[in-house]
Steps between C-alpha positions, in 0.01 A plus 500: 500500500736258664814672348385836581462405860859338487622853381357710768692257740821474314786706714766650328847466548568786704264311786745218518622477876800680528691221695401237190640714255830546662502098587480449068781779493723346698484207307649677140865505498446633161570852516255555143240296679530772818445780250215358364316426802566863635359659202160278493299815728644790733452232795687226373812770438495614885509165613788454269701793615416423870555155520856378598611281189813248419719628261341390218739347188658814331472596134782539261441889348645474134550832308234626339340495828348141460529311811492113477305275802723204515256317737226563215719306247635816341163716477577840371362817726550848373567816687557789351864667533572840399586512156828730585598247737732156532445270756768414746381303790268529765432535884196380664194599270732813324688485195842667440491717171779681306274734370561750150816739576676248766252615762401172750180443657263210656138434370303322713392168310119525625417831539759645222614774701849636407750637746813658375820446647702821654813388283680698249421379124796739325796330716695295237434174685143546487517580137767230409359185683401183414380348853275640803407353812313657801504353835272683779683613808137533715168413458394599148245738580461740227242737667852575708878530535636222437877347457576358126859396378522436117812325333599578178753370267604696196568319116867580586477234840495838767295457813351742668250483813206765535356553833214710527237608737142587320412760455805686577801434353783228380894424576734305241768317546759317293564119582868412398405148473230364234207363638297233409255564784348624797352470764309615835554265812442593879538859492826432284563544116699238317652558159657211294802500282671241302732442787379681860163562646484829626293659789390938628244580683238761400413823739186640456464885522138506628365893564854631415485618113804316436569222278570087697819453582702153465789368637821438345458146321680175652659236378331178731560194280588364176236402262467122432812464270411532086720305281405750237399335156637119471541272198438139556422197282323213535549253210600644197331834568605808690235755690599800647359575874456838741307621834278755550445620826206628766428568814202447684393573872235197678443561862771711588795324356641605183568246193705462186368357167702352260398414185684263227448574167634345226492513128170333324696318267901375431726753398572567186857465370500894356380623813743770507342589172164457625535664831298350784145683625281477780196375286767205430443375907238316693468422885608159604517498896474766834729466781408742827714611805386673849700765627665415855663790636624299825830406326812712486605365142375739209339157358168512707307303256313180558369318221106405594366149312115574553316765535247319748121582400589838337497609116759741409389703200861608324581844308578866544237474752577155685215405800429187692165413555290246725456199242198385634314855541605652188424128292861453363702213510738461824890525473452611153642791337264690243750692230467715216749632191606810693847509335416521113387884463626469156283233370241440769228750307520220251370230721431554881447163566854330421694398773195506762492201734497337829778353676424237753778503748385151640609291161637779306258505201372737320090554388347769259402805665171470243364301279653420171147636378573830627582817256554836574555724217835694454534834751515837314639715776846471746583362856511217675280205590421480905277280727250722636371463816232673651411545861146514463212380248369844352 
């Protein structure tokens, strides 16, 4: 009798107050755990797509459309790709897809909606490329127009810069420089090269049928110099070093990344026999420089020590986020093996780290305990970082 009287007066979830349930949100930096709570009843989900949220702590999307939560210890979360598709990178909650036939597209991560891109798949750079990125121009707002630029870089080291305007239409143009990356930055785009950082501005053609225009590209600094690949030896053994390079925009000034890798192990004597390959190099330290304009030399770079209370999360798709909102560590860099396409199917998880820039160590990304199972289909790890919790 008693527990049938409890039952009539047992509320259900949906009756929680509104106010409560967006107090316990707020409190999950986890973006799994913000997922969960949205799909417990159709009231809990409003409140999660209403409520103003941190940035919670991103995942890192493998291949086979597995995405890893790093704050979970390396729980696995599936989402279903297209099985035509490779996975490129992200923006916001969409993911960027090289779809069967060349064609690109975004699928939104939640809702699985796919937008194609207006780009043309049977252009020899689309068909012979190994690398994509897309950077929005304007608020990425697919139920409208909106400004896109894609770089792509060919197997034979050609870049080429797509900028569309959905739905309409797409212009391509050649980059005499290779880049390693781009960027968007207060109303500007930069584009980096192994020796100059370049900068055009975009011009929309809102309401007249025509394609953006751009301006011609400008030479406004040097890139941080690169020694190119070193040899050095401490002891008896030699290792062999190099940089990769990113940039990355925080609060209106734009940054360079370098990265020093350098071989996992000494050098064989035969290594011209051997050859040397990426899968033979591991990260062993970040250095970071701001952009100051102000000068008049073509070396505008200042080298930054700390990165004050922010996390910056390192790759194709480099961010910085609030440390203390999104629950990562402060002045830390979070990195992944972005650089190893040949061998990184194998295991996603070598190379994955972070750097703290306050001593200079390096932690595991995830735990030792961690295993992900080998990818079965092509492109490129990301961090993925959504904009909202459903």
């Amino acid at each position: 009798m008693a527990a049938a009287a409890a039952a009539r007066h047992c509320r259900c979830w949906a009756d929680l107050r509104p106010e409560l349930v967006a107090l316990v949100l707020r409190r999950l930096p986890s973006l799994a755990d913000r997922v969960r709570l949205g799909a417990v009843c159709r009231a809990w989900r409003r409140i999660a797509g209403e409520e103003p949220l941190p940035p919670p702590l991103p995942w890192l999307t493998l291949l086979d459309g597995t995405f890893l939560s790093i704050s979970d210890g390396g729980e696995i979360h599936r989402m279903r790709v297209p099985e035509d598709a490779s996975l490129h990178g992200s923006v916001g909650n969409w993911l960027f897809l090289r779809r069967l036939g060349g064609k690109l597209a975004l699928m939104n991560a939640f809702s699985k909606c796919v937008v194609e891109l207006p780009l043309k798949p049977n252009n020899s750079y689309y068909e012979d490329s190994m690398f994509f990125k897309i950077v929005p121009l304007s608020t990425l707002d697919l139920s409208s127009d909106f400004l896109f630029l894609v770089l792509i870089v060919t197997s034979t080291w050609q870049c080429v810069i797509s900028i569309g305007q959905r739905p309409s239409s797409a212009i391509a143009l050649k980059i005499p420089d290779y880049i390693f990356d781009i960027v968007f930055c207060e109303g500007k785009l930069y584009a980096l090269s192994f020796e100059k950082l370049f900068a055009f501005e975009i011009v929309s053609s809102y309401g007249g049928g025509k394609s953006p225009s751009v301006s011609s590209m400008k030479h406004v600094a040097n890139a941080v110099k690169n020694p190119g690949i070193v040899c050095f030896s401490t002891a008896d053994k030699t290792y062999m070093s190099l940089y990769r390079s990113y940039l990355a925009e925080s609060n209106g000034k734009l940054l360079q990344i370098r990265r020093l890798l350098r071989t996992s192990s000494a050098l064989p004597e035969d290594l011209e026999n051997n050859g040397l390959q990426a899968k033979d190099f591991i990260t062993i330290s970040f250095e970071v420089f701001e952009l100051d304009l102000t000068t008049n030399s073509h070396d505008k770079w200042r080298r930054l020590n700390t990165l004050g209370d922010q996390a910056l999360f390192v790759g194709t798709y480099s961010k910085f986020l609030p440390a203390s909102e999104c629950g990562a560590q402060e002045n830390c860099i979070y990195f992944m093996c972005d650089y190893d396409r040949e061998h990184w199917t194998t295991d996603p998880l070598r190379d994955c780290g972070v750097f703290n820039m306050s001593n200079g160590t390096i932690t595991p990304l995830l735990p030792d305990t961690t295993v992900v199972r080998p990818q079965g289909c092509k492109g490129l790890p990301t961090w993925f970082f959504p904009t909202k919790t459903m």
